[in-house]
Amino acid sequence: MASAWERECPYSEMGQRSVLLLPDLLLSENFAWENLIPKTIMGVLFLADVSGYTALSQKCVQQSGTDRGADELAQILNDYMSDFLEVVLDFGGDILKFGGDAVLVVWRASEAQLPQTISLVLQCCQQIQKKHGSRDTHLGQKLHLKIGISAGKMTILSAGDRDHQQYFICSNALDEVMMAQNLAVKSEVIVSPTCWELCEQEQIQTRLFGRKRVLKVQRTEHMSGSEREDAAGQFDQHTKMRRLERLRHQRPPFHVSNDPKAAAKMQKYIPEAALRKLDVDMPLHLWSELRPVTSLFIQLQFSENANTMDLQRGLCDATRMISTIISPHKGEINKSLLFDKGCTFLCVFGMSGAKLHHESTHALDSALQIFSTCSTSLRNLEAMSIGVTTGTMFCGLCGHPERAEHTVIGHKVNLGARLMVHYPRLVSCDEDTYKASRLPSYFFKELPKKELKGVTDPSPVYQYVGITNKRIFDTDRTKRRSDRRPLLGREVEIDLFERSLKAYETLGQPRILAYAGILGSGKSRLLTELAFLGQAAGHRVVTMELTEAHMRQPFSAIRMLVARALGLQAGETCEDWQRTLQAKLQGVIAESRYCLLNNIFLVKFAISDEVRQMHDLQMKGELQKTCREVLQKTLGGEFGIFVIDNAHFIDPASWTVMWPVLQSVTLFMVMSLAPGHERTESFFKAAADSTTSQRISCLHLEELKPAAVVQKVCQDLGVVSIPRDLARFLIQRSSGIPYYCEELLHCLRRDNVLLFSTGKQDKKVEDNWEGLIASAVEASLVVSATSSSSAGNNSGRVCTIRADVSLETTVLPATLKEIALAELDRITLQKQMVLKFAAIIGPVFTTQLLAHILPTCTRQHMNSLLDGLVSDNILKWLKDTGVPRDIQDAREGPSTSQQAGSGVERPSTSKETTEQQAGVLAFCAPLLQEAAYELWPKRQRASTQRKCAAFLEKHAHKCRRCHGGDFVAFHRFAVPSPQDGENCQGSADEDDWHSWEALVLAGEQLKKDRTHIPEGSANALQPQQAFSKEEFSTLDGDKCSCECEAIIESVLVPLARHYVATGNASRAFYYLLECAAAYLHVSNSYMALMKLREAEVLRNSMRKTATVLDCFEKATFLSLKAEVCCILGCVGLARKMTRQALSLLKKPFPQTCSGAFVTSLWERFQRALCDTNRTPSLPLEARRKKVAWMLQQTRCLSSLGHLYSLEDTSGRQSLSRLAARMKANVDRRIDSLKEEGFHPDNYLSIPAFLSVS
């Protein structure tokens, strides 16, 4: 049965979507709160919990991986919840709260209506447990529903600030329903004692639940549909509301008020991430994403003695405190739950449109600040705990299409809740958060492992303690520097350091050298190298590293600077520091000025009368003077070098002291900076100032050159050569940023994508398919420029790629995905929506295809959004890529298209128009395209990819110069497909022709990207290897004489990729064969071999899933492999595969002389029979299929005849003549079908094919 989510949502119209996110309780007129006064209602509470959910979440991760496990979990949960919530809505329930795998529902009724209402709710429970009490999943984990029921008076509380509100249910009924649900086991319904006292007991059969006061419901009297409707219509929640005209499972209609004040009040209860999507009118099916986020589970336990007003006051204060702390870092409160005097908040960092760099660090700091503030400021608070987790989570709608919540789902969410419960009274975090924060280890304390419910083999858990007084000097950045691994690609930066150091030694003047670079550009590694060079030159080098946490600690930077100069040790008490300072400062400064250092070093020197009489400005000047004297005298006149990593995190208080000191003390300061910070701007401004430019030098770190990237990869892997595809993949994905390259390599090695072996110069190629592929891979290796001399004997280690893996489908590492998403979230959600659809198409896309898959509401503004993305340097319009004019426009007469003559120009945006102009765009950074692609949940992505495939299939044919048709002759007619062959043989109208032009331009760019050779890398081809230089000619960028190669890159290759992603293996195999045939058509045997290699891997996976492959496809696969073998000189293997293909095509070829003699007689008889008898007429589809088979037979026989003719023996020559005779007979049958009136358009490819054969 189809899921409710596959139907159209009744609240999909603009202005009604907010209804989906709110309960009836908040939408009804009598609950339009004018103030925060608690509201009291009567009713029945229903709490359902999905048992087995946590175990399922872990199985999803094991099955689909950490990146896709949350998607699979959300699909299973949404399908299950939507099924039983349909029953709830049909019985008139009001869904109040979602709690992950739990749902809280209320039926409001007057006190007199409670017995009948309880009967109605029990009828609902009975129907739910009968239909949906258990659910089997494809992962083998069974899900069950546990339901608790209670009734009575309930208090509705509202808490929050001026912009955001949270609502809570507070009552004994809530405590009872939670107790009842907790006591229930799978597929049971438990009623609370109060509910039992209020219900119609004579209609309910129950059993006492052990020694508890609750009862298990065994059976209830059946209530007819009319009785159920009458009962539901009498509830308070349906007063003044008219039911819709019998649309089943529909909530009561709510009309959102046009009053801005009323709408604003309602929106206060909607999470910020959902509001952002409502504001841009985003379609509901696009709300869901798979995003790496950080979640905070906050638990507050209030005193048992707190009354309702105390509880509401505490909730209001807590909500305001949490919101105030997390809002500057774009964190938001996603949901809140109240239970048994305790409250839980779920806060999320990194939701759509709110991603920031260093997200995990912000979350940890916020958690510690929340813990400290709430613990000291909230009255009646007895205990508090916070669990922090980081990972890829499903961020979107969960529940039912008519009532859902916008939340996060995933194994990491469950883990955060478990940490919050099992590690009380502290801030705990998982291992991924610990690693993602990249904070020093002394910020954490490892906690003992505990058994967590539903979590098997938990990873280490840490307590986040932040910077403590005992560890404020633990900032020495002593990182290992390998003498065997020189720093690559930073010769300019090192040269600047050496020249500055020489000037410092010569002139004896203070100097500051600052290197600015983005995250991952290698600033820390560069400083480690420079510190090593400074020590090697005989200088005293003091190093320290700052973090963002230091920005919030006054005097932290100057404290560390002076402490490192004085040699203070970490881990000592404040008293120890005071004694050390007293000993170190004797004779350096007057004792009366020791007290100036109290605030800096957290010591307690007695305040002298001299200092006590100073005003603030005078004290500030004396402090600067003191620090300057300490640095000058402790260095003792020696040339000292201070190295500060992340100097942009210098706190404001330290900056007021450090800036004058740095310009007056004779020392050499080397630091790293990140763009976009106030400190960075200050240093660059000073470097540009004529008065300070002689002492301050600033340099931006550029990206590594492609040659340096290849060298670095070889250096990190310890190999002398890497595959060409790997080099291209890393160069394009890393954009020359060292950290990106390292993370990509780490991900590939973790997933066992890379293989390592020892190269041998005269390795004999095995005469089989696997040996041929191995030779091709070895022939495509790229040698590192620095290792080329040592690789001459080819005896070093080489790296290859696993045969069953495609680099294009590898998952982006979570660290790089977070960096890319932080950049994407700087743009508007409308632009993000366009980027997500463009990412599905690929790194290069046409505007026609983009318009085809975009939602209607976005398509109208596509031109302006694309221009905005170009202005943001995320996309770029492609110009002419050098396609000859006669190829760009194969039609007769002069070109009428501007794109045909000069490439696709940037469309004009002088006015907004719904008419989309032809154009081709590309992503400026492949990293952004991959990050946007991986945001898609599987179900929505597959739907969009099917639309892409439907558009591209119209253009999946040869160009007009090659007479059109399939690359495998009549392929579409031999294999059933959803494509209409009549309409796809050529471009029928002007729109299709413009699409063709744009696809050709896109294909040229894709080919250029694929064949780009890394600058400075050498090709490790040897003359004796299987591939010659000529066979690699198209791989190295030589142009084909037609448009077919461009169409391969922009149409056929994407079609195979789309069908693989949608799970349609048969169609994917079909287009992989088309790709291989097309590459052979344009004389690119290497790429044909690679596509056949992909087809081999896909066929093996189809065998595992018992997918039946069409006999014609098997034969075509073998014949294409035979052609590649023939080109590469493997004649014996080519003959073997061709004969196998002919057997599958029901045209077996003999292997012995006697068999050849008999077959020759039979073929002569067939020729005579063909001359005298006419072939019986067949239906059109049957004739097409027959022609496809015969064309493939002709190609195989022609190839086989050529292969046998290569050997000058009588036996081989006779077999060659037999193949020619068999081919001639097949050709006559094709001619006879032609005489039957075969349509010219459908026959287009036959003459050209026969002439080639």
mmCIF file of C-alpha atoms in Angstrom, residues 907-1200:
data_model
loop_
_atom_site.group_PDB
_atom_site.id
_atom_site.type_symbol
_atom_site.label_atom_id
_atom_site.label_comp_id
_atom_site.label_asym_id
_atom_site.label_seq_id
_atom_site.Cartn_x
_atom_site.Cartn_y
_atom_site.Cartn_z
ATOM 1 C CA PRO A 907 21.322 35.434 -20.886
ATOM 2 C CA SER A 908 20.098 38.964 -20.459
ATOM 3 C CA THR A 909 18.414 39.790 -17.168
ATOM 4 C CA SER A 910 17.141 43.231 -18.027
ATOM 5 C CA LYS A 911 13.665 42.022 -17.173
ATOM 6 C CA GLU A 912 12.230 38.930 -15.594
ATOM 7 C CA THR A 913 10.730 36.600 -18.139
ATOM 8 C CA THR A 914 9.198 33.160 -18.021
ATOM 9 C CA GLU A 915 10.817 32.278 -21.352
ATOM 10 C CA GLN A 916 13.981 30.366 -20.584
ATOM 11 C CA GLN A 917 16.983 31.007 -22.804
ATOM 12 C CA ALA A 918 19.348 28.298 -23.958
ATOM 13 C CA GLY A 919 22.548 28.265 -21.984
ATOM 14 C CA VAL A 920 25.159 26.068 -20.341
ATOM 15 C CA LEU A 921 26.531 26.586 -16.844
ATOM 16 C CA ALA A 922 29.075 24.836 -14.670
ATOM 17 C CA PHE A 923 29.824 24.746 -10.973
ATOM 18 C CA CYS A 924 32.895 26.768 -10.094
ATOM 19 C CA ALA A 925 33.835 24.213 -7.408
ATOM 20 C CA PRO A 926 32.949 20.502 -7.788
ATOM 21 C CA LEU A 927 32.881 20.305 -3.990
ATOM 22 C CA LEU A 928 29.777 22.501 -3.875
ATOM 23 C CA GLN A 929 28.030 20.392 -6.503
ATOM 24 C CA GLU A 930 28.661 17.178 -4.575
ATOM 25 C CA ALA A 931 27.558 18.718 -1.275
ATOM 26 C CA ALA A 932 24.320 19.986 -2.831
ATOM 27 C CA TYR A 933 23.708 16.598 -4.455
ATOM 28 C CA GLU A 934 24.110 14.706 -1.186
ATOM 29 C CA LEU A 935 21.509 16.908 0.524
ATOM 30 C CA TRP A 936 18.775 15.022 -1.349
ATOM 31 C CA PRO A 937 16.923 12.203 0.399
ATOM 32 C CA LYS A 938 16.813 9.084 -1.745
ATOM 33 C CA ARG A 939 13.112 9.141 -2.593
ATOM 34 C CA GLN A 940 13.011 12.767 -3.769
ATOM 35 C CA ARG A 941 16.331 12.469 -5.576
ATOM 36 C CA ALA A 942 15.226 9.378 -7.499
ATOM 37 C CA SER A 943 12.059 11.149 -8.635
ATOM 38 C CA THR A 944 14.085 14.080 -9.995
ATOM 39 C CA GLN A 945 16.622 11.820 -11.662
ATOM 40 C CA ARG A 946 13.841 10.030 -13.512
ATOM 41 C CA LYS A 947 12.778 13.402 -14.913
ATOM 42 C CA CYS A 948 16.362 14.062 -16.002
ATOM 43 C CA ALA A 949 16.520 10.696 -17.716
ATOM 44 C CA ALA A 950 13.232 11.296 -19.548
ATOM 45 C CA PHE A 951 14.598 14.579 -20.928
ATOM 46 C CA LEU A 952 18.003 13.200 -21.909
ATOM 47 C CA GLU A 953 16.634 10.107 -23.635
ATOM 48 C CA LYS A 954 15.253 12.319 -26.399
ATOM 49 C CA HIS A 955 18.853 13.148 -27.316
ATOM 50 C CA ALA A 956 20.443 9.716 -26.783
ATOM 51 C CA HIS A 957 21.438 9.141 -30.405
ATOM 52 C CA LYS A 958 24.175 9.893 -32.919
ATOM 53 C CA CYS A 959 24.573 13.338 -34.412
ATOM 54 C CA ARG A 960 23.198 14.168 -37.842
ATOM 55 C CA ARG A 961 26.604 13.944 -39.445
ATOM 56 C CA CYS A 962 26.618 10.288 -38.390
ATOM 57 C CA HIS A 963 23.024 9.817 -39.672
ATOM 58 C CA GLY A 964 21.418 9.548 -36.220
ATOM 59 C CA GLY A 965 20.273 6.291 -34.640
ATOM 60 C CA ASP A 966 21.542 4.328 -31.665
ATOM 61 C CA PHE A 967 25.233 3.641 -31.233
ATOM 62 C CA VAL A 968 24.307 -0.025 -30.847
ATOM 63 C CA ALA A 969 22.268 -0.329 -34.049
ATOM 64 C CA PHE A 970 18.503 -0.442 -33.372
ATOM 65 C CA HIS A 971 19.264 -0.919 -29.676
ATOM 66 C CA ARG A 972 16.034 0.720 -28.517
ATOM 67 C CA PHE A 973 13.940 -1.706 -30.583
ATOM 68 C CA ALA A 974 15.724 -4.835 -29.363
ATOM 69 C CA VAL A 975 15.245 -4.066 -25.669
ATOM 70 C CA PRO A 976 11.904 -2.903 -24.201
ATOM 71 C CA SER A 977 12.183 0.583 -22.729
ATOM 72 C CA PRO A 978 9.927 3.441 -21.567
ATOM 73 C CA GLN A 979 11.367 5.583 -24.358
ATOM 74 C CA ASP A 980 9.337 6.128 -27.518
ATOM 75 C CA GLY A 981 11.626 5.211 -30.383
ATOM 76 C CA GLU A 982 9.548 7.070 -32.980
ATOM 77 C CA ASN A 983 10.222 10.446 -31.375
ATOM 78 C CA CYS A 984 13.848 10.038 -30.404
ATOM 79 C CA GLN A 985 15.709 9.276 -33.599
ATOM 80 C CA GLY A 986 16.330 12.906 -34.365
ATOM 81 C CA SER A 987 15.616 16.456 -33.226
ATOM 82 C CA ALA A 988 12.199 17.270 -34.552
ATOM 83 C CA ASP A 989 11.625 20.863 -33.551
ATOM 84 C CA GLU A 990 13.512 24.053 -32.804
ATOM 85 C CA ASP A 991 13.407 23.556 -29.028
ATOM 86 C CA ASP A 992 14.979 20.117 -29.362
ATOM 87 C CA TRP A 993 17.647 21.561 -31.642
ATOM 88 C CA HIS A 994 18.514 24.288 -29.150
ATOM 89 C CA SER A 995 18.676 21.624 -26.451
ATOM 90 C CA TRP A 996 20.990 19.603 -28.691
ATOM 91 C CA GLU A 997 23.279 22.608 -29.221
ATOM 92 C CA ALA A 998 23.470 23.245 -25.503
ATOM 93 C CA LEU A 999 24.143 19.571 -24.755
ATOM 94 C CA VAL A 1000 26.976 19.564 -27.301
ATOM 95 C CA LEU A 1001 28.571 22.555 -25.594
ATOM 96 C CA ALA A 1002 28.085 20.934 -22.177
ATOM 97 C CA GLY A 1003 29.628 17.728 -23.480
ATOM 98 C CA GLU A 1004 32.669 19.551 -24.785
ATOM 99 C CA GLN A 1005 33.251 21.038 -21.337
ATOM 100 C CA LEU A 1006 32.754 17.674 -19.635
ATOM 101 C CA LYS A 1007 35.198 16.084 -22.051
ATOM 102 C CA LYS A 1008 37.707 18.827 -21.330
ATOM 103 C CA ASP A 1009 37.348 18.216 -17.579
ATOM 104 C CA ARG A 1010 37.727 14.467 -18.055
ATOM 105 C CA THR A 1011 40.763 14.634 -20.292
ATOM 106 C CA HIS A 1012 42.589 17.364 -18.382
ATOM 107 C CA ILE A 1013 46.149 16.248 -17.648
ATOM 108 C CA PRO A 1014 47.561 17.576 -14.337
ATOM 109 C CA GLU A 1015 50.127 20.274 -14.925
ATOM 110 C CA GLY A 1016 53.624 19.075 -14.209
ATOM 111 C CA SER A 1017 52.735 15.384 -13.997
ATOM 112 C CA ALA A 1018 54.257 12.868 -16.350
ATOM 113 C CA ASN A 1019 52.433 10.080 -18.125
ATOM 114 C CA ALA A 1020 53.906 6.715 -17.162
ATOM 115 C CA LEU A 1021 53.223 5.008 -20.492
ATOM 116 C CA GLN A 1022 55.866 2.665 -21.751
ATOM 117 C CA PRO A 1023 56.125 1.531 -25.418
ATOM 118 C CA GLN A 1024 55.778 -2.121 -24.516
ATOM 119 C CA GLN A 1025 52.491 -1.656 -22.648
ATOM 120 C CA ALA A 1026 49.111 -2.646 -24.022
ATOM 121 C CA PHE A 1027 48.058 0.866 -25.030
ATOM 122 C CA SER A 1028 49.941 2.914 -27.553
ATOM 123 C CA LYS A 1029 50.103 6.669 -27.614
ATOM 124 C CA GLU A 1030 47.701 6.778 -30.558
ATOM 125 C CA GLU A 1031 45.123 4.795 -28.615
ATOM 126 C CA PHE A 1032 45.261 7.434 -25.914
ATOM 127 C CA SER A 1033 44.889 10.310 -28.374
ATOM 128 C CA THR A 1034 41.273 11.111 -27.593
ATOM 129 C CA LEU A 1035 41.954 10.695 -23.887
ATOM 130 C CA ASP A 1036 44.525 13.443 -24.077
ATOM 131 C CA GLY A 1037 42.120 15.895 -25.589
ATOM 132 C CA ASP A 1038 42.236 15.457 -29.398
ATOM 133 C CA LYS A 1039 38.935 16.488 -30.915
ATOM 134 C CA CYS A 1040 36.534 14.193 -32.741
ATOM 135 C CA SER A 1041 35.202 15.227 -36.144
ATOM 136 C CA CYS A 1042 31.535 15.117 -35.079
ATOM 137 C CA GLU A 1043 29.309 15.940 -32.120
ATOM 138 C CA CYS A 1044 28.930 12.353 -30.938
ATOM 139 C CA GLU A 1045 31.700 12.497 -28.332
ATOM 140 C CA ALA A 1046 30.132 15.554 -26.726
ATOM 141 C CA ILE A 1047 26.770 13.751 -26.619
ATOM 142 C CA ILE A 1048 28.419 10.789 -24.907
ATOM 143 C CA GLU A 1049 29.620 13.030 -22.085
ATOM 144 C CA SER A 1050 26.457 15.109 -21.653
ATOM 145 C CA VAL A 1051 23.752 12.518 -22.413
ATOM 146 C CA LEU A 1052 24.800 8.860 -22.381
ATOM 147 C CA VAL A 1053 27.111 8.916 -19.347
ATOM 148 C CA PRO A 1054 24.583 10.905 -17.224
ATOM 149 C CA LEU A 1055 21.784 8.540 -18.294
ATOM 150 C CA ALA A 1056 23.725 5.541 -16.999
ATOM 151 C CA ARG A 1057 24.462 7.408 -13.771
ATOM 152 C CA HIS A 1058 20.822 8.437 -13.252
ATOM 153 C CA TYR A 1059 19.526 4.921 -13.762
ATOM 154 C CA VAL A 1060 22.106 3.457 -11.389
ATOM 155 C CA ALA A 1061 21.046 5.980 -8.738
ATOM 156 C CA THR A 1062 17.339 5.187 -9.206
ATOM 157 C CA GLY A 1063 17.976 1.449 -8.915
ATOM 158 C CA ASN A 1064 17.008 0.616 -12.518
ATOM 159 C CA ALA A 1065 19.947 -1.683 -13.240
ATOM 160 C CA SER A 1066 18.636 -2.901 -16.624
ATOM 161 C CA ARG A 1067 18.389 0.591 -18.089
ATOM 162 C CA ALA A 1068 21.738 1.540 -16.550
ATOM 163 C CA PHE A 1069 23.308 -1.485 -18.250
ATOM 164 C CA TYR A 1070 21.624 -0.454 -21.511
ATOM 165 C CA TYR A 1071 23.251 2.984 -21.453
ATOM 166 C CA LEU A 1072 26.622 1.686 -20.345
ATOM 167 C CA LEU A 1073 26.593 -0.428 -23.515
ATOM 168 C CA GLU A 1074 25.588 2.653 -25.492
ATOM 169 C CA CYS A 1075 28.508 4.537 -23.923
ATOM 170 C CA ALA A 1076 30.969 1.799 -24.820
ATOM 171 C CA ALA A 1077 29.678 1.587 -28.396
ATOM 172 C CA ALA A 1078 29.778 5.362 -28.697
ATOM 173 C CA TYR A 1079 33.388 5.578 -27.492
ATOM 174 C CA LEU A 1080 34.325 2.929 -30.046
ATOM 175 C CA HIS A 1081 32.458 4.978 -32.646
ATOM 176 C CA VAL A 1082 34.732 7.963 -31.873
ATOM 177 C CA SER A 1083 37.861 5.744 -31.653
ATOM 178 C CA ASN A 1084 38.392 6.024 -27.908
ATOM 179 C CA SER A 1085 39.137 2.439 -26.935
ATOM 180 C CA TYR A 1086 40.341 3.342 -23.433
ATOM 181 C CA MET A 1087 37.026 4.878 -22.369
ATOM 182 C CA ALA A 1088 35.128 2.051 -24.069
ATOM 183 C CA LEU A 1089 37.109 -0.375 -21.947
ATOM 184 C CA MET A 1090 36.347 1.611 -18.790
ATOM 185 C CA LYS A 1091 32.608 1.662 -19.528
ATOM 186 C CA LEU A 1092 32.604 -2.062 -20.210
ATOM 187 C CA ARG A 1093 34.393 -2.465 -16.901
ATOM 188 C CA GLU A 1094 31.559 -0.569 -15.194
ATOM 189 C CA ALA A 1095 29.031 -2.738 -17.040
ATOM 190 C CA GLU A 1096 30.820 -5.866 -15.774
ATOM 191 C CA VAL A 1097 30.545 -4.648 -12.184
ATOM 192 C CA LEU A 1098 26.877 -3.795 -12.665
ATOM 193 C CA ARG A 1099 26.149 -7.203 -14.223
ATOM 194 C CA ASN A 1100 27.727 -8.940 -11.226
ATOM 195 C CA SER A 1101 25.524 -6.926 -8.863
ATOM 196 C CA MET A 1102 22.470 -7.820 -10.972
ATOM 197 C CA ARG A 1103 23.300 -11.493 -10.531
ATOM 198 C CA LYS A 1104 23.287 -11.072 -6.761
ATOM 199 C CA THR A 1105 19.819 -9.513 -6.888
ATOM 200 C CA ALA A 1106 18.556 -12.116 -9.396
ATOM 201 C CA THR A 1107 17.884 -9.426 -12.020
ATOM 202 C CA VAL A 1108 17.390 -11.036 -15.423
ATOM 203 C CA LEU A 1109 19.466 -9.525 -18.225
ATOM 204 C CA ASP A 1110 18.075 -9.537 -21.738
ATOM 205 C CA CYS A 1111 19.762 -12.047 -24.092
ATOM 206 C CA PHE A 1112 20.398 -9.323 -26.668
ATOM 207 C CA GLU A 1113 22.156 -7.229 -24.009
ATOM 208 C CA LYS A 1114 24.424 -10.142 -23.078
ATOM 209 C CA ALA A 1115 25.357 -10.637 -26.700
ATOM 210 C CA THR A 1116 25.987 -6.924 -27.245
ATOM 211 C CA PHE A 1117 28.150 -6.822 -24.132
ATOM 212 C CA LEU A 1118 30.299 -9.685 -25.421
ATOM 213 C CA SER A 1119 30.567 -8.237 -28.930
ATOM 214 C CA LEU A 1120 31.716 -4.852 -27.590
ATOM 215 C CA LYS A 1121 34.301 -6.536 -25.400
ATOM 216 C CA ALA A 1122 35.491 -8.448 -28.450
ATOM 217 C CA GLU A 1123 35.905 -5.221 -30.435
ATOM 218 C CA VAL A 1124 38.021 -3.690 -27.682
ATOM 219 C CA CYS A 1125 40.126 -6.844 -27.478
ATOM 220 C CA CYS A 1126 40.643 -6.747 -31.239
ATOM 221 C CA ILE A 1127 41.806 -3.120 -31.148
ATOM 222 C CA LEU A 1128 44.246 -3.903 -28.335
ATOM 223 C CA GLY A 1129 45.689 -6.917 -30.116
ATOM 224 C CA CYS A 1130 44.101 -9.747 -28.088
ATOM 225 C CA VAL A 1131 42.924 -11.635 -31.166
ATOM 226 C CA GLY A 1132 42.284 -14.993 -29.517
ATOM 227 C CA LEU A 1133 40.179 -13.444 -26.772
ATOM 228 C CA ALA A 1134 38.285 -11.368 -29.336
ATOM 229 C CA ARG A 1135 37.406 -14.480 -31.410
ATOM 230 C CA LYS A 1136 36.227 -16.340 -28.325
ATOM 231 C CA MET A 1137 33.931 -13.527 -27.188
ATOM 232 C CA THR A 1138 32.556 -12.960 -30.689
ATOM 233 C CA ARG A 1139 31.604 -16.619 -31.014
ATOM 234 C CA GLN A 1140 29.898 -16.453 -27.605
ATOM 235 C CA ALA A 1141 27.964 -13.388 -28.741
ATOM 236 C CA LEU A 1142 26.842 -15.153 -31.936
ATOM 237 C CA SER A 1143 25.623 -18.122 -29.905
ATOM 238 C CA LEU A 1144 23.479 -15.811 -27.805
ATOM 239 C CA LEU A 1145 22.201 -14.192 -31.006
ATOM 240 C CA LYS A 1146 21.112 -17.660 -32.220
ATOM 241 C CA LYS A 1147 23.712 -17.615 -34.974
ATOM 242 C CA PRO A 1148 26.368 -20.070 -33.736
ATOM 243 C CA PHE A 1149 29.673 -20.162 -35.543
ATOM 244 C CA PRO A 1150 31.525 -23.489 -35.922
ATOM 245 C CA GLN A 1151 34.890 -24.112 -34.298
ATOM 246 C CA THR A 1152 35.958 -27.218 -36.260
ATOM 247 C CA CYS A 1153 36.580 -27.926 -39.940
ATOM 248 C CA SER A 1154 33.697 -30.418 -40.151
ATOM 249 C CA GLY A 1155 31.381 -27.944 -38.493
ATOM 250 C CA ALA A 1156 32.500 -25.248 -40.891
ATOM 251 C CA PHE A 1157 31.808 -27.548 -43.869
ATOM 252 C CA VAL A 1158 28.276 -28.339 -42.701
ATOM 253 C CA THR A 1159 27.564 -24.677 -41.900
ATOM 254 C CA SER A 1160 28.848 -23.636 -45.326
ATOM 255 C CA LEU A 1161 26.420 -26.017 -47.054
ATOM 256 C CA TRP A 1162 23.578 -24.757 -44.905
ATOM 257 C CA GLU A 1163 24.381 -21.126 -45.691
ATOM 258 C CA ARG A 1164 24.371 -21.862 -49.440
ATOM 259 C CA PHE A 1165 20.997 -23.509 -49.059
ATOM 260 C CA GLN A 1166 19.734 -20.489 -47.097
ATOM 261 C CA ARG A 1167 20.886 -18.165 -49.851
ATOM 262 C CA ALA A 1168 18.986 -20.154 -52.472
ATOM 263 C CA LEU A 1169 15.961 -20.245 -50.199
ATOM 264 C CA CYS A 1170 16.137 -16.469 -49.699
ATOM 265 C CA ASP A 1171 16.197 -15.920 -53.483
ATOM 266 C CA THR A 1172 13.085 -18.031 -54.100
ATOM 267 C CA ASN A 1173 10.929 -17.465 -50.981
ATOM 268 C CA ARG A 1174 9.677 -14.207 -49.585
ATOM 269 C CA THR A 1175 9.889 -13.631 -45.828
ATOM 270 C CA PRO A 1176 6.415 -13.653 -44.245
ATOM 271 C CA SER A 1177 5.166 -10.200 -43.220
ATOM 272 C CA LEU A 1178 5.649 -9.298 -39.559
ATOM 273 C CA PRO A 1179 4.204 -6.558 -37.348
ATOM 274 C CA LEU A 1180 6.270 -3.366 -37.171
ATOM 275 C CA GLU A 1181 7.602 -3.955 -33.652
ATOM 276 C CA ALA A 1182 8.589 -7.518 -34.494
ATOM 277 C CA ARG A 1183 10.381 -6.360 -37.664
ATOM 278 C CA ARG A 1184 12.291 -3.728 -35.714
ATOM 279 C CA LYS A 1185 13.417 -6.238 -33.146
ATOM 280 C CA LYS A 1186 14.395 -8.721 -35.819
ATOM 281 C CA VAL A 1187 16.432 -6.082 -37.652
ATOM 282 C CA ALA A 1188 18.240 -5.223 -34.404
ATOM 283 C CA TRP A 1189 19.217 -8.850 -33.903
ATOM 284 C CA MET A 1190 20.325 -9.250 -37.513
ATOM 285 C CA LEU A 1191 22.367 -6.033 -37.423
ATOM 286 C CA GLN A 1192 24.174 -7.297 -34.363
ATOM 287 C CA GLN A 1193 24.753 -10.638 -36.079
ATOM 288 C CA THR A 1194 26.182 -8.786 -39.099
ATOM 289 C CA ARG A 1195 28.563 -6.805 -36.923
ATOM 290 C CA CYS A 1196 29.789 -9.911 -35.125
ATOM 291 C CA LEU A 1197 30.238 -11.877 -38.339
ATOM 292 C CA SER A 1198 32.101 -9.000 -39.975
ATOM 293 C CA SER A 1199 34.399 -8.736 -36.964
ATOM 294 C CA LEU A 1200 34.911 -12.490 -36.838
#
